[in-house]
Amino acid sequence: MVGKQEIWEVLSERMRRAQEGDAREYELLLTKCREILSNYLSQKVKDWEDREDLIQDILIGMHKAKITYRPDRPFAPWFFSIARYKTIDYIRKTGTRDRFVFAEMEEFPQEETTSPEDEWALAQGLESWLSVLDPRQKQILTMAKLEGKSVREISQSTGLSESNVKVIVHRSIEKMRRFFSESGRTGEDPNTSKK
């Protein structure tokens, strides 16, 4: 029987080949990811149509973010960060329906994050998300959201005004949201896009 770690390694290799243009490997990757999502969400989202819509949204998000995946990093945290983001979108769209999914989705990025190595892997998934930002946006958002620094602390540390820090944080979050949402770009390198 193939272990979880081996499955994620195979998926990482398939993504690497897909990024190089191998359509067959990409098809196999998407099929396996669909299976993982279907198994995971089958008990979380009871309505079959809603579940299929959510799975499709996650796979579309994955496709749009394909260029952000770095083959030297673990695949699972990158994949689950997209799944988690799309699940949040799903909750917003459906309102009170399947509201319990909100608590359950916390398991997405934390499935295997019990060891320092797993925590490192999750951090690498976050780095994929941050890769759509320019260096200044990445620095400010990291300080604000990951390090928990106040606007005043960031302002003092960077020399930017407090209002400018707030604007940068807001625009950075919006930029990531646009990139990873359905209305985002398809296949464009995030580091060469308009800010």
mmCIF file of C-alpha atoms in Angstrom:
data_model
loop_
_atom_site.group_PDB
_atom_site.id
_atom_site.type_symbol
_atom_site.label_atom_id
_atom_site.label_comp_id
_atom_site.label_asym_id
_atom_site.label_seq_id
_atom_site.Cartn_x
_atom_site.Cartn_y
_atom_site.Cartn_z
ATOM 1 C CA MET A 1 0.000 0.000 0.000
ATOM 2 C CA VAL A 2 1.269 3.455 -0.912
ATOM 3 C CA GLY A 3 1.734 5.849 2.024
ATOM 4 C CA LYS A 4 0.550 9.455 2.205
ATOM 5 C CA GLN A 5 4.072 10.807 1.876
ATOM 6 C CA GLU A 6 4.646 8.827 -1.323
ATOM 7 C CA ILE A 7 1.340 10.041 -2.790
ATOM 8 C CA TRP A 8 2.319 13.681 -2.166
ATOM 9 C CA GLU A 9 5.752 13.083 -3.684
ATOM 10 C CA VAL A 10 4.145 11.595 -6.809
ATOM 11 C CA LEU A 11 1.770 14.561 -7.042
ATOM 12 C CA SER A 12 4.682 16.972 -6.658
ATOM 13 C CA GLU A 13 6.516 15.255 -9.515
ATOM 14 C CA ARG A 14 3.385 15.303 -11.665
ATOM 15 C CA MET A 15 2.979 19.024 -11.056
ATOM 16 C CA ARG A 16 6.606 19.595 -11.997
ATOM 17 C CA ARG A 17 6.061 17.726 -15.270
ATOM 18 C CA ALA A 18 2.785 19.565 -15.854
ATOM 19 C CA GLN A 19 4.604 22.887 -15.445
ATOM 20 C CA GLU A 20 6.967 21.689 -18.188
ATOM 21 C CA GLY A 21 3.987 21.086 -20.479
ATOM 22 C CA ASP A 22 3.199 17.387 -19.960
ATOM 23 C CA ALA A 23 -0.593 17.305 -20.436
ATOM 24 C CA ARG A 24 -0.941 13.607 -19.513
ATOM 25 C CA GLU A 25 0.790 14.107 -16.142
ATOM 26 C CA TYR A 26 -1.398 17.137 -15.483
ATOM 27 C CA GLU A 27 -4.529 15.119 -16.220
ATOM 28 C CA LEU A 28 -3.368 12.398 -13.795
ATOM 29 C CA LEU A 29 -2.576 15.049 -11.182
ATOM 30 C CA LEU A 30 -6.025 16.643 -11.449
ATOM 31 C CA THR A 31 -7.725 13.240 -11.300
ATOM 32 C CA LYS A 32 -5.909 12.322 -8.078
ATOM 33 C CA CYS A 33 -6.537 15.758 -6.549
ATOM 34 C CA ARG A 34 -10.237 15.440 -7.396
ATOM 35 C CA GLU A 35 -10.289 12.039 -5.672
ATOM 36 C CA ILE A 36 -8.584 13.445 -2.549
ATOM 37 C CA LEU A 37 -11.036 16.349 -2.393
ATOM 38 C CA SER A 38 -14.044 14.132 -3.044
ATOM 39 C CA ASN A 39 -13.067 11.762 -0.222
ATOM 40 C CA TYR A 40 -12.323 14.599 2.165
ATOM 41 C CA LEU A 41 -15.423 16.674 1.420
ATOM 42 C CA SER A 42 -17.917 13.800 1.137
ATOM 43 C CA GLN A 43 -18.803 14.026 4.840
ATOM 44 C CA LYS A 44 -18.290 17.791 5.096
ATOM 45 C CA VAL A 45 -20.552 19.091 2.297
ATOM 46 C CA LYS A 46 -23.694 16.994 2.152
ATOM 47 C CA ASP A 47 -25.231 18.457 -1.007
ATOM 48 C CA TRP A 48 -23.686 16.620 -3.973
ATOM 49 C CA GLU A 49 -24.018 19.548 -6.400
ATOM 50 C CA ASP A 50 -22.508 22.002 -3.913
ATOM 51 C CA ARG A 51 -19.668 19.560 -3.220
ATOM 52 C CA GLU A 52 -18.951 19.118 -6.930
ATOM 53 C CA ASP A 53 -19.044 22.898 -7.456
ATOM 54 C CA LEU A 54 -16.583 23.388 -4.593
ATOM 55 C CA ILE A 55 -14.249 20.687 -5.911
ATOM 56 C CA GLN A 56 -14.365 22.286 -9.357
ATOM 57 C CA ASP A 57 -13.598 25.713 -7.863
ATOM 58 C CA ILE A 58 -10.622 24.282 -5.987
ATOM 59 C CA LEU A 59 -9.269 22.599 -9.132
ATOM 60 C CA ILE A 60 -9.712 25.829 -11.131
ATOM 61 C CA GLY A 61 -7.904 27.721 -8.382
ATOM 62 C CA MET A 62 -5.141 25.153 -8.499
ATOM 63 C CA HIS A 63 -4.884 25.542 -12.270
ATOM 64 C CA LYS A 64 -4.663 29.318 -12.028
ATOM 65 C CA ALA A 65 -2.021 29.087 -9.307
ATOM 66 C CA LYS A 66 -0.040 26.358 -11.089
ATOM 67 C CA ILE A 67 2.855 28.670 -11.876
ATOM 68 C CA THR A 68 3.295 29.527 -8.184
ATOM 69 C CA TYR A 69 4.083 25.948 -7.203
ATOM 70 C CA ARG A 70 7.780 25.352 -6.576
ATOM 71 C CA PRO A 71 8.793 21.705 -7.186
ATOM 72 C CA ASP A 72 11.484 21.901 -4.492
ATOM 73 C CA ARG A 73 8.740 22.471 -1.907
ATOM 74 C CA PRO A 74 6.108 20.063 -0.532
ATOM 75 C CA PHE A 75 2.938 19.795 -2.617
ATOM 76 C CA ALA A 76 0.377 19.171 0.158
ATOM 77 C CA PRO A 77 0.551 22.584 1.915
ATOM 78 C CA TRP A 78 0.349 24.408 -1.422
ATOM 79 C CA PHE A 79 -2.645 22.311 -2.477
ATOM 80 C CA PHE A 80 -4.453 22.616 0.862
ATOM 81 C CA SER A 81 -3.928 26.379 1.033
ATOM 82 C CA ILE A 82 -5.842 26.716 -2.248
ATOM 83 C CA ALA A 83 -8.514 24.285 -1.025
ATOM 84 C CA ARG A 84 -8.900 26.256 2.188
ATOM 85 C CA TYR A 85 -9.199 29.578 0.364
ATOM 86 C CA LYS A 86 -11.815 28.192 -2.026
ATOM 87 C CA THR A 87 -13.720 26.682 0.893
ATOM 88 C CA ILE A 88 -13.887 30.115 2.518
ATOM 89 C CA ASP A 89 -15.319 31.440 -0.772
ATOM 90 C CA TYR A 90 -17.834 28.598 -0.767
ATOM 91 C CA ILE A 91 -18.992 29.500 2.752
ATOM 92 C CA ARG A 92 -19.426 33.134 1.758
ATOM 93 C CA LYS A 93 -21.492 32.174 -1.296
ATOM 94 C CA THR A 94 -23.730 29.659 0.464
ATOM 95 C CA GLY A 95 -24.403 31.706 3.578
ATOM 96 C CA THR A 96 -25.843 29.537 6.326
ATOM 97 C CA ARG A 97 -25.948 26.331 4.291
ATOM 98 C CA ASP A 98 -23.279 23.874 5.417
ATOM 99 C CA ARG A 99 -22.001 26.448 7.885
ATOM 100 C CA PHE A 100 -20.308 23.625 9.839
ATOM 101 C CA VAL A 101 -17.775 23.409 7.009
ATOM 102 C CA PHE A 102 -16.087 26.512 8.423
ATOM 103 C CA ALA A 103 -14.858 24.622 11.482
ATOM 104 C CA GLU A 104 -14.040 21.511 9.501
ATOM 105 C CA MET A 105 -11.958 23.330 6.916
ATOM 106 C CA GLU A 106 -9.359 24.097 9.576
ATOM 107 C CA GLU A 107 -8.227 20.526 8.962
ATOM 108 C CA PHE A 108 -7.203 21.329 5.374
ATOM 109 C CA PRO A 109 -3.745 22.794 5.980
ATOM 110 C CA GLN A 110 -3.302 21.037 9.317
ATOM 111 C CA GLU A 111 -3.810 17.427 8.302
ATOM 112 C CA GLU A 112 -0.219 16.500 9.033
ATOM 113 C CA THR A 113 1.219 19.569 10.776
ATOM 114 C CA THR A 114 2.258 18.031 14.071
ATOM 115 C CA SER A 115 6.031 17.965 13.649
ATOM 116 C CA PRO A 116 8.465 20.837 13.028
ATOM 117 C CA GLU A 117 8.968 19.453 9.510
ATOM 118 C CA ASP A 118 5.232 19.632 8.845
ATOM 119 C CA GLU A 119 5.048 23.173 10.198
ATOM 120 C CA TRP A 120 7.897 24.069 7.845
ATOM 121 C CA ALA A 121 5.917 22.527 4.956
ATOM 122 C CA LEU A 122 2.884 24.664 5.806
ATOM 123 C CA ALA A 123 5.093 27.751 5.854
ATOM 124 C CA GLN A 124 6.256 26.867 2.357
ATOM 125 C CA GLY A 125 2.618 26.752 1.232
ATOM 126 C CA LEU A 126 2.142 30.251 2.636
ATOM 127 C CA GLU A 127 5.239 31.337 0.752
ATOM 128 C CA SER A 128 3.540 30.230 -2.472
ATOM 129 C CA TRP A 129 0.636 32.525 -1.661
ATOM 130 C CA LEU A 130 2.929 35.420 -0.826
ATOM 131 C CA SER A 131 4.832 34.937 -4.091
ATOM 132 C CA VAL A 132 2.149 36.904 -5.956
ATOM 133 C CA LEU A 133 3.164 40.042 -4.045
ATOM 134 C CA ASP A 134 6.017 42.428 -4.751
ATOM 135 C CA PRO A 135 8.817 42.449 -2.118
ATOM 136 C CA ARG A 136 7.454 45.456 -0.186
ATOM 137 C CA GLN A 137 3.916 44.041 -0.062
ATOM 138 C CA LYS A 138 5.272 40.656 1.034
ATOM 139 C CA GLN A 139 7.365 42.253 3.805
ATOM 140 C CA ILE A 140 4.499 44.380 5.147
ATOM 141 C CA LEU A 141 1.885 41.596 4.994
ATOM 142 C CA THR A 142 4.267 39.118 6.659
ATOM 143 C CA MET A 143 4.932 41.562 9.483
ATOM 144 C CA ALA A 144 1.224 42.312 9.932
ATOM 145 C CA LYS A 145 -0.406 38.916 9.531
ATOM 146 C CA LEU A 146 2.266 36.308 10.249
ATOM 147 C CA GLU A 147 4.426 38.081 12.816
ATOM 148 C CA GLY A 148 1.464 39.854 14.427
ATOM 149 C CA LYS A 149 3.075 43.286 14.518
ATOM 150 C CA SER A 150 0.901 46.352 14.983
ATOM 151 C CA VAL A 151 0.510 49.026 12.327
ATOM 152 C CA ARG A 152 2.531 51.377 14.527
ATOM 153 C CA GLU A 153 5.388 48.852 14.878
ATOM 154 C CA ILE A 154 5.462 48.285 11.125
ATOM 155 C CA SER A 155 5.411 52.018 10.515
ATOM 156 C CA GLN A 156 8.349 52.569 12.862
ATOM 157 C CA SER A 157 10.281 49.634 11.416
ATOM 158 C CA THR A 158 9.797 50.576 7.742
ATOM 159 C CA GLY A 159 9.549 54.369 7.868
ATOM 160 C CA LEU A 160 6.139 54.275 6.171
ATOM 161 C CA SER A 161 3.177 56.189 7.556
ATOM 162 C CA GLU A 162 0.574 54.175 9.456
ATOM 163 C CA SER A 163 -2.056 54.922 6.822
ATOM 164 C CA ASN A 164 0.313 53.732 4.089
ATOM 165 C CA VAL A 165 0.910 50.478 6.003
ATOM 166 C CA LYS A 166 -2.865 49.912 6.235
ATOM 167 C CA VAL A 167 -3.285 50.553 2.501
ATOM 168 C CA ILE A 168 -0.456 48.146 1.615
ATOM 169 C CA VAL A 169 -1.905 45.392 3.826
ATOM 170 C CA HIS A 170 -5.365 45.857 2.316
ATOM 171 C CA ARG A 171 -4.096 45.932 -1.285
ATOM 172 C CA SER A 172 -1.861 42.912 -0.689
ATOM 173 C CA ILE A 173 -4.760 40.835 0.565
ATOM 174 C CA GLU A 174 -6.909 41.972 -2.357
ATOM 175 C CA LYS A 175 -4.126 41.129 -4.808
ATOM 176 C CA MET A 176 -3.841 37.583 -3.447
ATOM 177 C CA ARG A 177 -7.615 37.205 -3.419
ATOM 178 C CA ARG A 178 -7.864 38.290 -7.060
ATOM 179 C CA PHE A 179 -5.024 36.016 -8.123
ATOM 180 C CA PHE A 180 -6.451 32.929 -6.452
ATOM 181 C CA SER A 181 -10.115 33.613 -7.193
ATOM 182 C CA GLU A 182 -12.083 32.445 -10.174
ATOM 183 C CA SER A 183 -11.976 35.902 -11.708
ATOM 184 C CA GLY A 184 -8.176 35.994 -11.385
ATOM 185 C CA ARG A 185 -5.585 35.618 -14.088
ATOM 186 C CA THR A 186 -4.909 32.314 -15.856
ATOM 187 C CA GLY A 187 -1.330 31.258 -16.169
ATOM 188 C CA GLU A 188 0.267 34.681 -15.780
ATOM 189 C CA ASP A 189 3.513 34.962 -13.836
ATOM 190 C CA PRO A 190 2.580 36.761 -10.597
ATOM 191 C CA ASN A 191 5.930 38.478 -10.414
ATOM 192 C CA THR A 192 5.437 40.218 -13.773
ATOM 193 C CA SER A 193 1.803 41.195 -13.298
ATOM 194 C CA LYS A 194 0.479 44.694 -12.661
ATOM 195 C CA LYS A 195 0.345 45.687 -9.037
#
